[in-house]
PDB file of C-alpha atoms in Angstrom:
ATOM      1  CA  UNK A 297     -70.453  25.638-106.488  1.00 32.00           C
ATOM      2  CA  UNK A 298     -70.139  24.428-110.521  1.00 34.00           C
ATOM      3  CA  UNK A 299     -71.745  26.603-112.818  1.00 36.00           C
ATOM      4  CA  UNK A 300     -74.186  24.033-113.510  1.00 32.00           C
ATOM      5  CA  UNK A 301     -75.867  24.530-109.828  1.00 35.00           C
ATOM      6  CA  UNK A 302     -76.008  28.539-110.258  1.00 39.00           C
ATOM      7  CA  UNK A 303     -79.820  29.213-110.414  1.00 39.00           C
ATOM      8  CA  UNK A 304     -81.324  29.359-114.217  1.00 38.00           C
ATOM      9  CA  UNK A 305     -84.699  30.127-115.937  1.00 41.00           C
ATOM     10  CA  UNK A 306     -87.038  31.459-113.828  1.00 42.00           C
ATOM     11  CA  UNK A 307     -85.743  33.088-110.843  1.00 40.00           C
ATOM     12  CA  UNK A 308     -85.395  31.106-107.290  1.00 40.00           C
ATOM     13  CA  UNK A 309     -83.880  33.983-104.891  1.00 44.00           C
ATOM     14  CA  UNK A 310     -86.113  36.494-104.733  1.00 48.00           C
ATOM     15  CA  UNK A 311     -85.639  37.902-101.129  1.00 61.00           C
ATOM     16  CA  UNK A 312     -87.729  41.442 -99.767  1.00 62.00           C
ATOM     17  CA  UNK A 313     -85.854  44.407-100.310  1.00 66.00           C
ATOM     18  CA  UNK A 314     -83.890  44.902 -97.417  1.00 71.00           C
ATOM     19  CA  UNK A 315     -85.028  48.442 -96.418  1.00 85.00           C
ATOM     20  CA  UNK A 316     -88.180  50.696 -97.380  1.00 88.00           C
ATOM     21  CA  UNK A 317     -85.724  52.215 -99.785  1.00 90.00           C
ATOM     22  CA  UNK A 318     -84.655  49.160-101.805  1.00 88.00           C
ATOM     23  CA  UNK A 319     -88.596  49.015-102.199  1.00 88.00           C
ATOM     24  CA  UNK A 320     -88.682  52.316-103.713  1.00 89.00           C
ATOM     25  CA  UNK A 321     -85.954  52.005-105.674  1.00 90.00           C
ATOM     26  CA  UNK A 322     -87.783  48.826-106.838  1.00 90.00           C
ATOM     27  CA  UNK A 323     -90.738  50.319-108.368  1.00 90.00           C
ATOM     28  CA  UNK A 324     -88.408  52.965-109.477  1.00 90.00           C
ATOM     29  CA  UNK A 325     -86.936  50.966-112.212  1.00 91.00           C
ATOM     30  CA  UNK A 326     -90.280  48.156-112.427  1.00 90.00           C
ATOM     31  CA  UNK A 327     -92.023  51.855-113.803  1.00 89.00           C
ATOM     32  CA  UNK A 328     -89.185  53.081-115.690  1.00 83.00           C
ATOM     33  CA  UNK A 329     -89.910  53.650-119.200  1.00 78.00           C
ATOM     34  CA  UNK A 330     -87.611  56.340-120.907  1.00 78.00           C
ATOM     35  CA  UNK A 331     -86.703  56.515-124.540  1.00 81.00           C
ATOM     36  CA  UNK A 332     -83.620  57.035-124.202  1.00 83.00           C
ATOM     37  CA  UNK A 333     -82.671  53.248-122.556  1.00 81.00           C
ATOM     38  CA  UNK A 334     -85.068  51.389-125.209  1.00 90.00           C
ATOM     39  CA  UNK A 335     -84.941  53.113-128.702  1.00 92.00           C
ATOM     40  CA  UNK A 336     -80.771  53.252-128.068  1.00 93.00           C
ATOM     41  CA  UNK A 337     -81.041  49.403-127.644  1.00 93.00           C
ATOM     42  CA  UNK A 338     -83.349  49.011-130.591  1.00 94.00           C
ATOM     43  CA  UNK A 339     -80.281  49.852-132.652  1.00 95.00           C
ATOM     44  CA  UNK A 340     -79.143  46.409-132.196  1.00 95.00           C
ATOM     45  CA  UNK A 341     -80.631  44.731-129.553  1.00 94.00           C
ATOM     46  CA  UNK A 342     -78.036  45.404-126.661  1.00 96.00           C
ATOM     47  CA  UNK A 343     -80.002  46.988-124.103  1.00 96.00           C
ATOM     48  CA  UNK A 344     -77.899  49.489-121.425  1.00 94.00           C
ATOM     49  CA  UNK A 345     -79.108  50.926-118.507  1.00 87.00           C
ATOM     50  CA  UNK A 346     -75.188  53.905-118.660  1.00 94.00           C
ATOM     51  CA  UNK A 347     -74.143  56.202-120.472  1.00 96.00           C
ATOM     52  CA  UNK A 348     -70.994  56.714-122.958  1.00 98.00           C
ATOM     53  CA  UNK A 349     -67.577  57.156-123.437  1.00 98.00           C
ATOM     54  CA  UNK A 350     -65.600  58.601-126.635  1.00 98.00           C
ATOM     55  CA  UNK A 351     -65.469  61.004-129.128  1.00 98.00           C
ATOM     56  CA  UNK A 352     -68.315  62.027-131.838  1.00 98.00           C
ATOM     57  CA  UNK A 353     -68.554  60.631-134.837  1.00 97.00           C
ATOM     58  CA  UNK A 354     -69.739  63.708-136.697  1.00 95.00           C
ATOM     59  CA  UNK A 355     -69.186  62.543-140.375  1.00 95.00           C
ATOM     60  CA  UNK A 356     -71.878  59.792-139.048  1.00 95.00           C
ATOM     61  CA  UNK A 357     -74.438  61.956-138.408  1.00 96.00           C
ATOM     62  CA  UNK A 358     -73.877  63.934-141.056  1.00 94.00           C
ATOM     63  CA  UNK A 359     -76.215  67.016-141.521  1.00 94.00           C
ATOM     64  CA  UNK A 360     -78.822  68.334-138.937  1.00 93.00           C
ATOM     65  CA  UNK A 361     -81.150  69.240-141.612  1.00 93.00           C
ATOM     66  CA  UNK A 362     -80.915  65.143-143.295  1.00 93.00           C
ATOM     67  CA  UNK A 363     -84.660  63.854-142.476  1.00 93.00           C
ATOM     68  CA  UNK A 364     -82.464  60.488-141.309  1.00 95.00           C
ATOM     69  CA  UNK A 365     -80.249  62.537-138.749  1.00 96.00           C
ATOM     70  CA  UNK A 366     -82.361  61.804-135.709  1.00 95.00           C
ATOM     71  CA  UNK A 367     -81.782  57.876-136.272  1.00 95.00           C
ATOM     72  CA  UNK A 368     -78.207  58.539-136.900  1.00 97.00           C
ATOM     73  CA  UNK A 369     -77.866  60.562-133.154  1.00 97.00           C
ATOM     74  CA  UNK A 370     -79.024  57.288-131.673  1.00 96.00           C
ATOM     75  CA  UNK A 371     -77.113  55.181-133.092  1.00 97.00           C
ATOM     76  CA  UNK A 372     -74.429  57.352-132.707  1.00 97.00           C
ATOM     77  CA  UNK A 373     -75.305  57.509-128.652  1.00 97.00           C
ATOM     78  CA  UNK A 374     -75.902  53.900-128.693  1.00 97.00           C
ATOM     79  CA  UNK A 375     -72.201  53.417-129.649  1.00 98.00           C
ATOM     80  CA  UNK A 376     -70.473  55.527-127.290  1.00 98.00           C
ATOM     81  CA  UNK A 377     -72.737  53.776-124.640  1.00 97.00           C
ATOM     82  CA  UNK A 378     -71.495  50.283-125.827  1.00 98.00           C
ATOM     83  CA  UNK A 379     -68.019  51.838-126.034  1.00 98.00           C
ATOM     84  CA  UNK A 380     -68.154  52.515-122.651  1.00 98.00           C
ATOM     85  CA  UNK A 381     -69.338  48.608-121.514  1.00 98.00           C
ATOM     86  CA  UNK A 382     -66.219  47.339-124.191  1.00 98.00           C
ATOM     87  CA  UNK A 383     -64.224  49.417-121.828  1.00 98.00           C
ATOM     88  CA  UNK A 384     -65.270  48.001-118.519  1.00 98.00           C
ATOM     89  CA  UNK A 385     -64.635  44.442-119.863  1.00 98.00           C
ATOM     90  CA  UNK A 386     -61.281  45.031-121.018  1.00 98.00           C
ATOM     91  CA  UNK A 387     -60.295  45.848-117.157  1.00 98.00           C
ATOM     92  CA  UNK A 388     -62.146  41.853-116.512  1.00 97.00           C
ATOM     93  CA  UNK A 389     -58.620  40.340-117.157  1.00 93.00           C
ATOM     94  CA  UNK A 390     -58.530  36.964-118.071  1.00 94.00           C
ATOM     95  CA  UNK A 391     -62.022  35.499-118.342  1.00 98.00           C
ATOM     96  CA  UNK A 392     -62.467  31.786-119.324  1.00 98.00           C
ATOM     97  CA  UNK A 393     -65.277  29.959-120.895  1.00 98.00           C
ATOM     98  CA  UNK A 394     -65.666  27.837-117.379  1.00 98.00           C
ATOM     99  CA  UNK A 395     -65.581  31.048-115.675  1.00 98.00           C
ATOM    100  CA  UNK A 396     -68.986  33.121-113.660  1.00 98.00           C
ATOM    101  CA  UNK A 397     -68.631  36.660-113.735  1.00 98.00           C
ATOM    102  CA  UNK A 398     -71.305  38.485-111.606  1.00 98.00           C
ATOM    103  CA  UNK A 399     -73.005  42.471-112.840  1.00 98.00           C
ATOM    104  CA  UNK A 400     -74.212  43.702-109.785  1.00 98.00           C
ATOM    105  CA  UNK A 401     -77.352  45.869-110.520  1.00 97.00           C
ATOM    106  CA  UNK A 402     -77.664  44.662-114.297  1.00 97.00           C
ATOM    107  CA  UNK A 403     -80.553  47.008-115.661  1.00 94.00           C
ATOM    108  CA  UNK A 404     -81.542  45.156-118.773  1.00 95.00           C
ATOM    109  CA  UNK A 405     -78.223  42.602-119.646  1.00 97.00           C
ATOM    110  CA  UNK A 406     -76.253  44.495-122.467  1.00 97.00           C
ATOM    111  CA  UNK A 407     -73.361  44.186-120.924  1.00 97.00           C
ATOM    112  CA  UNK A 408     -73.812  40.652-119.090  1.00 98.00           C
ATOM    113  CA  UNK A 409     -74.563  39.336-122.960  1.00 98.00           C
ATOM    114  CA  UNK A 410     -71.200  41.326-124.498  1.00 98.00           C
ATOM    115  CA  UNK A 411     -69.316  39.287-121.882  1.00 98.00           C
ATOM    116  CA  UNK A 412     -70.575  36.168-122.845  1.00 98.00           C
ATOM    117  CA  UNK A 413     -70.106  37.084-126.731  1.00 98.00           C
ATOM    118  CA  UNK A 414     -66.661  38.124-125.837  1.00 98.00           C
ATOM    119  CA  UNK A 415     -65.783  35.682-123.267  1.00 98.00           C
ATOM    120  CA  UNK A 416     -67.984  32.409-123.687  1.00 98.00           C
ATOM    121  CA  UNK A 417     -68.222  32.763-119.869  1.00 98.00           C
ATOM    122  CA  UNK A 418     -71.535  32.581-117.752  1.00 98.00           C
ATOM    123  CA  UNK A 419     -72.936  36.085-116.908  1.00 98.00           C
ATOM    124  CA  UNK A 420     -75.031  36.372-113.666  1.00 98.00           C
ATOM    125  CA  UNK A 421     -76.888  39.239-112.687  1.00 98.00           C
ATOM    126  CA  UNK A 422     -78.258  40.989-110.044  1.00 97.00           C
ATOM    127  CA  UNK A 423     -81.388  43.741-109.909  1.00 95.00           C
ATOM    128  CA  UNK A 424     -84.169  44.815-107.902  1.00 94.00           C
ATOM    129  CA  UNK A 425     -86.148  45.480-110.841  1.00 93.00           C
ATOM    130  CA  UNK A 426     -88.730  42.342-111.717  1.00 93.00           C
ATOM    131  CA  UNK A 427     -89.251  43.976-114.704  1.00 94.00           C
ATOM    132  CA  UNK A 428     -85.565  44.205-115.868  1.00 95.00           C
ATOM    133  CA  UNK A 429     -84.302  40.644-114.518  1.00 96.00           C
ATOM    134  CA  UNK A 430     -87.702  39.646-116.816  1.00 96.00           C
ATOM    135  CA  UNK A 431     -86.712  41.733-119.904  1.00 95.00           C
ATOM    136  CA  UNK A 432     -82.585  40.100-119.501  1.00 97.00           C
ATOM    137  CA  UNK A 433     -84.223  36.960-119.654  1.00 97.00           C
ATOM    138  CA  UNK A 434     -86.417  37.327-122.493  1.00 97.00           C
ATOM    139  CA  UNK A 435     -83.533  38.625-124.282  1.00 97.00           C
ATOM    140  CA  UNK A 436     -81.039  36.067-123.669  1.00 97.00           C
ATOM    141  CA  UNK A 437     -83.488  33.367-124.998  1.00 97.00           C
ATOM    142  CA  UNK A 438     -84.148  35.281-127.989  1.00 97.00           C
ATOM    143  CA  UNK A 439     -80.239  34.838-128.288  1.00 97.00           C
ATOM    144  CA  UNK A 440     -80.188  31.839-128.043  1.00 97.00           C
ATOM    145  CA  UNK A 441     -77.559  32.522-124.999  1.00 98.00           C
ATOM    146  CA  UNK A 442     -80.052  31.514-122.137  1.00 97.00           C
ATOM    147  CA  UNK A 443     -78.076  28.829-120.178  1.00 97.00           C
ATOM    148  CA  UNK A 444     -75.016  31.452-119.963  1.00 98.00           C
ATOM    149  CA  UNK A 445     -77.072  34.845-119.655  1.00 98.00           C
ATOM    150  CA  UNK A 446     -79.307  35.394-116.482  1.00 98.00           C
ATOM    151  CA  UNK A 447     -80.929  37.530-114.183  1.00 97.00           C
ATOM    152  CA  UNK A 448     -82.842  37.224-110.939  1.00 95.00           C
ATOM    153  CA  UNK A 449     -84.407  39.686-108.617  1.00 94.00           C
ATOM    154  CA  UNK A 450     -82.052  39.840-105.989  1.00 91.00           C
ATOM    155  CA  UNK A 451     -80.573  42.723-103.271  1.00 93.00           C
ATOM    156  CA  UNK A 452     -76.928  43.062-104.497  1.00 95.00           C
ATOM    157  CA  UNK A 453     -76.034  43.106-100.714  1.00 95.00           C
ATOM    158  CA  UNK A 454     -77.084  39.923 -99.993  1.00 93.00           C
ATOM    159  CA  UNK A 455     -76.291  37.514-103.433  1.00 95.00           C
ATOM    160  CA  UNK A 456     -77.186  34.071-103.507  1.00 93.00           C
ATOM    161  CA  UNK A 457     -73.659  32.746-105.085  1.00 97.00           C
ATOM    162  CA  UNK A 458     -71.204  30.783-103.146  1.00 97.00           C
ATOM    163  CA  UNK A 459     -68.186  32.504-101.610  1.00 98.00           C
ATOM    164  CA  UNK A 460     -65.268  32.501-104.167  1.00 98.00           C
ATOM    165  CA  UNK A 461     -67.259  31.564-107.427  1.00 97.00           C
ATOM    166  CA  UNK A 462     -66.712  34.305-109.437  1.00 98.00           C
ATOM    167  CA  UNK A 463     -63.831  35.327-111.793  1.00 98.00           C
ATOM    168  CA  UNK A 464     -64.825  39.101-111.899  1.00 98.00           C
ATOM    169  CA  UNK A 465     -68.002  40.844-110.777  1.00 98.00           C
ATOM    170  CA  UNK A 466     -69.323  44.586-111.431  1.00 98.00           C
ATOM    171  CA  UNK A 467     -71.360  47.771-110.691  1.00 98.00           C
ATOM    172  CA  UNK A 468     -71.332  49.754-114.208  1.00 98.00           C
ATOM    173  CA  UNK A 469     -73.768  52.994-112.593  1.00 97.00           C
ATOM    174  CA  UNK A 470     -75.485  51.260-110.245  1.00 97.00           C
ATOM    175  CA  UNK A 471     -73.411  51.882-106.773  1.00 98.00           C
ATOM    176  CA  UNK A 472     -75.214  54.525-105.629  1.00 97.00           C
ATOM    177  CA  UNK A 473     -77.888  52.888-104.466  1.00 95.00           C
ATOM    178  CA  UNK A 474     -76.341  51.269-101.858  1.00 96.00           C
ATOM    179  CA  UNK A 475     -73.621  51.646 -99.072  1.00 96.00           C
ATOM    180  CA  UNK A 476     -69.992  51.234-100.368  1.00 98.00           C
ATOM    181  CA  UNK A 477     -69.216  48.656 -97.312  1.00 98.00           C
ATOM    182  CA  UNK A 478     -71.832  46.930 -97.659  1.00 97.00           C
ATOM    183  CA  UNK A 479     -71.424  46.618-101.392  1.00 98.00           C
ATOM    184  CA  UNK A 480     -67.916  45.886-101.119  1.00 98.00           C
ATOM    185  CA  UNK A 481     -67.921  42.906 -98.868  1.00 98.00           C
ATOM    186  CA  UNK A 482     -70.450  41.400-100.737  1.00 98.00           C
ATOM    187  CA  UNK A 483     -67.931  41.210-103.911  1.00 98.00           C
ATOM    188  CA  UNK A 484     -65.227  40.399-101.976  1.00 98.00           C
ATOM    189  CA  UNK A 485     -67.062  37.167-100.695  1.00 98.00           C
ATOM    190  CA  UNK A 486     -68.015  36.215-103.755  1.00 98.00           C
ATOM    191  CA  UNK A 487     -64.937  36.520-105.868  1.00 98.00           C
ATOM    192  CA  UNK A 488     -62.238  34.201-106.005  1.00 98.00           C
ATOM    193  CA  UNK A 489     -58.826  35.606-104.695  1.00 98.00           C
ATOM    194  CA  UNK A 490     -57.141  37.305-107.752  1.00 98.00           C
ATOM    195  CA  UNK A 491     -60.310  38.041-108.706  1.00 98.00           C
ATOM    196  CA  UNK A 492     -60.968  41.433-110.797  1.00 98.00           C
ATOM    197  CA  UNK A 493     -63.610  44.062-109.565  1.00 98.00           C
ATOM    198  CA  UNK A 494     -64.210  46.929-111.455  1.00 98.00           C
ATOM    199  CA  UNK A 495     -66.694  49.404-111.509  1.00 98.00           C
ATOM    200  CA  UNK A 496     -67.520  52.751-113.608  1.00 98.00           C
ATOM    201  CA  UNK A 497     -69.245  55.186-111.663  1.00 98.00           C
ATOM    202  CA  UNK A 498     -69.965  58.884-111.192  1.00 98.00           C
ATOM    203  CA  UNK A 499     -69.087  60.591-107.832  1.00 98.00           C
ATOM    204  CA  UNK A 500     -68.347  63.737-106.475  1.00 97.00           C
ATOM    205  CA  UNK A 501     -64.943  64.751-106.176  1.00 96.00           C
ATOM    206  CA  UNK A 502     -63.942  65.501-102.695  1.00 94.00           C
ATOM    207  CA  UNK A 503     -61.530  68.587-103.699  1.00 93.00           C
ATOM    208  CA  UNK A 504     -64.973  70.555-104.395  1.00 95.00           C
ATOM    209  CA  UNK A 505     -65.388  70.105-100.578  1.00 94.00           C
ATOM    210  CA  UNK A 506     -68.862  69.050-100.581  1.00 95.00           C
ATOM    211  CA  UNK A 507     -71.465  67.599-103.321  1.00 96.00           C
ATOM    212  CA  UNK A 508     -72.645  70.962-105.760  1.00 97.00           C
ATOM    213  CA  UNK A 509     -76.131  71.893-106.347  1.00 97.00           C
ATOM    214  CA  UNK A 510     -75.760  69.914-109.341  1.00 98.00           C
ATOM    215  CA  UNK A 511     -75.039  66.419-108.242  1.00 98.00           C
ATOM    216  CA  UNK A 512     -78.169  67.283-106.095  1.00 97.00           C
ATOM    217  CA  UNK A 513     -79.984  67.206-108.492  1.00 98.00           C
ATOM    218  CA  UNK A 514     -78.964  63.984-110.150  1.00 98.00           C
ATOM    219  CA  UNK A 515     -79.492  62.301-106.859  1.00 97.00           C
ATOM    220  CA  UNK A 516     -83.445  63.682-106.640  1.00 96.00           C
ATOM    221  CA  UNK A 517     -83.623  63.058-110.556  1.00 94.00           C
ATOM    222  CA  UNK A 518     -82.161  58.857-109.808  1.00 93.00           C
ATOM    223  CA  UNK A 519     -83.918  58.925-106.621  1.00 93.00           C
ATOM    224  CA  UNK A 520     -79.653  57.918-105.294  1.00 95.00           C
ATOM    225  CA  UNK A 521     -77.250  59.066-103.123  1.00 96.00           C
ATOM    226  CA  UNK A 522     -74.113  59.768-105.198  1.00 98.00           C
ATOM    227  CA  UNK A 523     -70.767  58.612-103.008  1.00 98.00           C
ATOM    228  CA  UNK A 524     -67.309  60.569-103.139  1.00 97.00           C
ATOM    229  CA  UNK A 525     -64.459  59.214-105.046  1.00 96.00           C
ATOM    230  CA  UNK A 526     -62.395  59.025-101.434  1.00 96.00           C
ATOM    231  CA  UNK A 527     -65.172  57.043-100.133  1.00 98.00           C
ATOM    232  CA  UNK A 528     -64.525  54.439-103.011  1.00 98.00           C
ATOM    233  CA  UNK A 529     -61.306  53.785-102.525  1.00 98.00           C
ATOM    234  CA  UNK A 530     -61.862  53.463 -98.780  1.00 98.00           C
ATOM    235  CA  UNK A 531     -64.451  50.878 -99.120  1.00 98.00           C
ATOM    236  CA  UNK A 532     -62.557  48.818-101.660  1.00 98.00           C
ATOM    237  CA  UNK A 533     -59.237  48.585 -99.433  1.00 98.00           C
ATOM    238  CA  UNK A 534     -61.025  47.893 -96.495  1.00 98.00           C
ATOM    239  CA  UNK A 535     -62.882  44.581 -98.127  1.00 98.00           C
ATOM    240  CA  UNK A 536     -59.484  43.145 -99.473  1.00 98.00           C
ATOM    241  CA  UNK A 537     -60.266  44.729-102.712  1.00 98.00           C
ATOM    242  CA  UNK A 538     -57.235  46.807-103.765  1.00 98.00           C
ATOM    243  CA  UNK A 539     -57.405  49.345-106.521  1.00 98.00           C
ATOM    244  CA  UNK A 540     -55.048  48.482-109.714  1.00 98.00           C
ATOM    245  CA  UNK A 541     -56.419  51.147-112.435  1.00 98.00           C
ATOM    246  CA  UNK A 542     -58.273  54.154-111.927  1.00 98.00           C
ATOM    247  CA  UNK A 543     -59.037  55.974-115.131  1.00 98.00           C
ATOM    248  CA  UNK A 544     -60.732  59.771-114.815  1.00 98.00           C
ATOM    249  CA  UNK A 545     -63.515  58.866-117.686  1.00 98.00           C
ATOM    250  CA  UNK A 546     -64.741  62.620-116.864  1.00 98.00           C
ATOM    251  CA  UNK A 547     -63.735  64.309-120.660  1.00 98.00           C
ATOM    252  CA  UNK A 548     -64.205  61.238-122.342  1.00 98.00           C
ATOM    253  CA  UNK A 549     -67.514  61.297-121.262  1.00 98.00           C
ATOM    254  CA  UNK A 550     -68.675  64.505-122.017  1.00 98.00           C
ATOM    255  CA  UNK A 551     -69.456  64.128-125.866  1.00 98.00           C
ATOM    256  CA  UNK A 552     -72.121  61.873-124.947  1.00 98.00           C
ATOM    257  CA  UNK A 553     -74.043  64.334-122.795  1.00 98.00           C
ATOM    258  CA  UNK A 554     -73.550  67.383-125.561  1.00 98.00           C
ATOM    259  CA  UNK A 555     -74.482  65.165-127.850  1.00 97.00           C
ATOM    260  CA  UNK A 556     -77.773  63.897-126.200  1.00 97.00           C
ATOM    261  CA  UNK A 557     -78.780  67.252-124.787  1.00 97.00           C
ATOM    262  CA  UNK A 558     -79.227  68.087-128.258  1.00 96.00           C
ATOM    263  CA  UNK A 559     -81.413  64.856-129.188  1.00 94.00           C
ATOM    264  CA  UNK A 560     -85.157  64.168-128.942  1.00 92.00           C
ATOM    265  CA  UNK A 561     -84.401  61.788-125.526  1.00 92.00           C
ATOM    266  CA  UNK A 562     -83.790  64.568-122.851  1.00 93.00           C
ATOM    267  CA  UNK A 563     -84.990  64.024-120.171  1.00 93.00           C
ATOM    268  CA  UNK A 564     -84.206  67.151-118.469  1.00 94.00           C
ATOM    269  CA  UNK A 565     -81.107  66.204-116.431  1.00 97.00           C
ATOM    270  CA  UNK A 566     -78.261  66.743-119.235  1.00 97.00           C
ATOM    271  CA  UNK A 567     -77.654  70.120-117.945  1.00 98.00           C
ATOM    272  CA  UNK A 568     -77.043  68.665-114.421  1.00 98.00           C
ATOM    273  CA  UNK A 569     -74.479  66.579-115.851  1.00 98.00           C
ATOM    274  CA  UNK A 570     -72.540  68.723-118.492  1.00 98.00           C
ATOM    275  CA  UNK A 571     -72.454  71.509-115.366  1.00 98.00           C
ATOM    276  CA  UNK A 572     -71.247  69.251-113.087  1.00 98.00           C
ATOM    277  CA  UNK A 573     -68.300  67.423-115.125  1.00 98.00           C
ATOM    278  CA  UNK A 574     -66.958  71.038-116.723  1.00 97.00           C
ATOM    279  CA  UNK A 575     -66.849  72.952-113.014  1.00 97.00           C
ATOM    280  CA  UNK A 576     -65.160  69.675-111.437  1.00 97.00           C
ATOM    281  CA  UNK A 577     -67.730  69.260-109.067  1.00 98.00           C
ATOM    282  CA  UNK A 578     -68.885  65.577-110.285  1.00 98.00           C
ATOM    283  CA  UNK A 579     -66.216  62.897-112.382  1.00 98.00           C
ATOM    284  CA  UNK A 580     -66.793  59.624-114.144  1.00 98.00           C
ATOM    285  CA  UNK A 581     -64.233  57.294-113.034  1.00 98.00           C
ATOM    286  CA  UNK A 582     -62.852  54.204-113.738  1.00 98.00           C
ATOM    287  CA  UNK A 583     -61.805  51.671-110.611  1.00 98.00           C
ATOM    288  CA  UNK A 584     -60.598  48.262-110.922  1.00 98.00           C
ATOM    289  CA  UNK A 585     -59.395  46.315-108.120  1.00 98.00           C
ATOM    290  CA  UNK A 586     -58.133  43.064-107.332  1.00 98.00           C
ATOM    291  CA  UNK A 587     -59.009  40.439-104.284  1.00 98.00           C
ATOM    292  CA  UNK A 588     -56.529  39.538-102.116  1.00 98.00           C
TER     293      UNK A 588
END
């Protein structure tokens, strides 16, 4: 199908959600309000729904006791957060103006609009969340971007693009919402054959033997269900998606989470996180993976 058929404005697939969960998961992110995924967008307008990658800038934020320093912290989390979406798109390979690329569970577009910026390509994406695909929207007209930047309500399982239309496709922390299979078939329908998946993820590591009380927690917290690394890679080769780079993100990531457990925009689950990376029960990976 030409880009020029792929659905735009307002959106035209907007299917139930497939299971009672979906539905939850729906209001779930329709209600979702936190600080901490709006004022770190504020800083200049590129709104994530992940965390970040990279170390501290300390001389940035200078001294705790400057009235400015909580605005520095921000932006200082609001550029390990981009850092982290810079690093997904340099796994994207070779991305064309001509080309679709696909972000499976797209919260609010940052990264779907720093892949057009850095590509010129069309950037679809996918979400449960009326209120995000709304909020993308909105954003990419106020960019002036809105005939290559769009969302639409849509279950990523079930995606209305034609088979073998995309160049590369996504899930940047939004995997666990769904089953890996499922998930996996869907991208490998839709991209093209030498087509680059890649996805940035937490998951428990399957040498702890079973998930910790920790990544409990951050499944009750995202209302998720948090997969193993081995079931990943499982999934992947089993839908003709076959892992290239794998990258353990796990101390890169850390400085973000010491850094916002100490900021105004906890919302009580840093400790789950920081607990879970340093005993090895939890890691932030890297996959990308070709179709064949």
């Amino acid at each position: 199908m030409p880009n020029s058929e792929l659905t735009t404005g307002t959106s035209v697939f907007i299917p139930a959600p497939a299971s009672p969960y979906q539905g939850d998961i729906a209001r779930y992110w329709d209600e979702e309000a936190r600080p901490v995924n709006l004022r770190l967008g504020d800083v200049d307008g590129l709104y994530h729904h992940h965390y970040g990658i990279g170390d501290v800038d300390h001389d940035a934020l200078g001294s705790t006791a400057d009235s400015a320093y909580e605005k520095k912290l921000i932006a200082e989390l609001h550029r390990l957060e981009s850092a982290q979406a810079e690093l997904l798109l340099d796994q994207l390979g070779s991305i064309g103006r001509d080309d679709t690329v696909v972000d499976a569970g797209c919260g609010r577009g940052g990264s779907m609009v720093m892949a057009h910026q850095r590509f010129g390509c069309r950037a679809e994406g996918v979400t449960l969340s009326a209120k995000q695909a709304d909020f993308t929207n909105g954003r990419a007209r106020e960019l002036g971007i809105g005939d290559h930047v769009h969302a639409q309500v849509c279950n990523m399982l079930a995606t209305p693009f034609a088979t073998g239309q995309a160049a590369a496709s996504w899930n940047n922390e939004s995997s666990m919402y769904v089953d890996l299979h499922d998930l996996f078939a869907e991208h490998s329908r839709v991209l093209s054959v030498g087509g680059r998946y890649v996805t940035i993820t937490g998951c428990w590591n399957p040498r702890y033997g079973q998930p910790s009380k920790w990544v409990s927690q951050i499944n009750a917290h995202f209302e998720c269900n948090i997969h193993s690394r081995r079931e990943y890679l499982k999934a992947m080769v089993d839908n003709r998606l076959v892992p290239q780079t794998i990258i353990d993100l796990t101390p890169a990531t850390l400085p973000y989470w010491e850094l916002r457990a100490t900021s105004s925009l906890v919302t009580g689950i840093e400790e789950a996180f920081i607990n879970s990376y340093k005993d090895g029960s939890f890691q932030y990976v890297l996959i990308a993976a070709d179709r064949i």
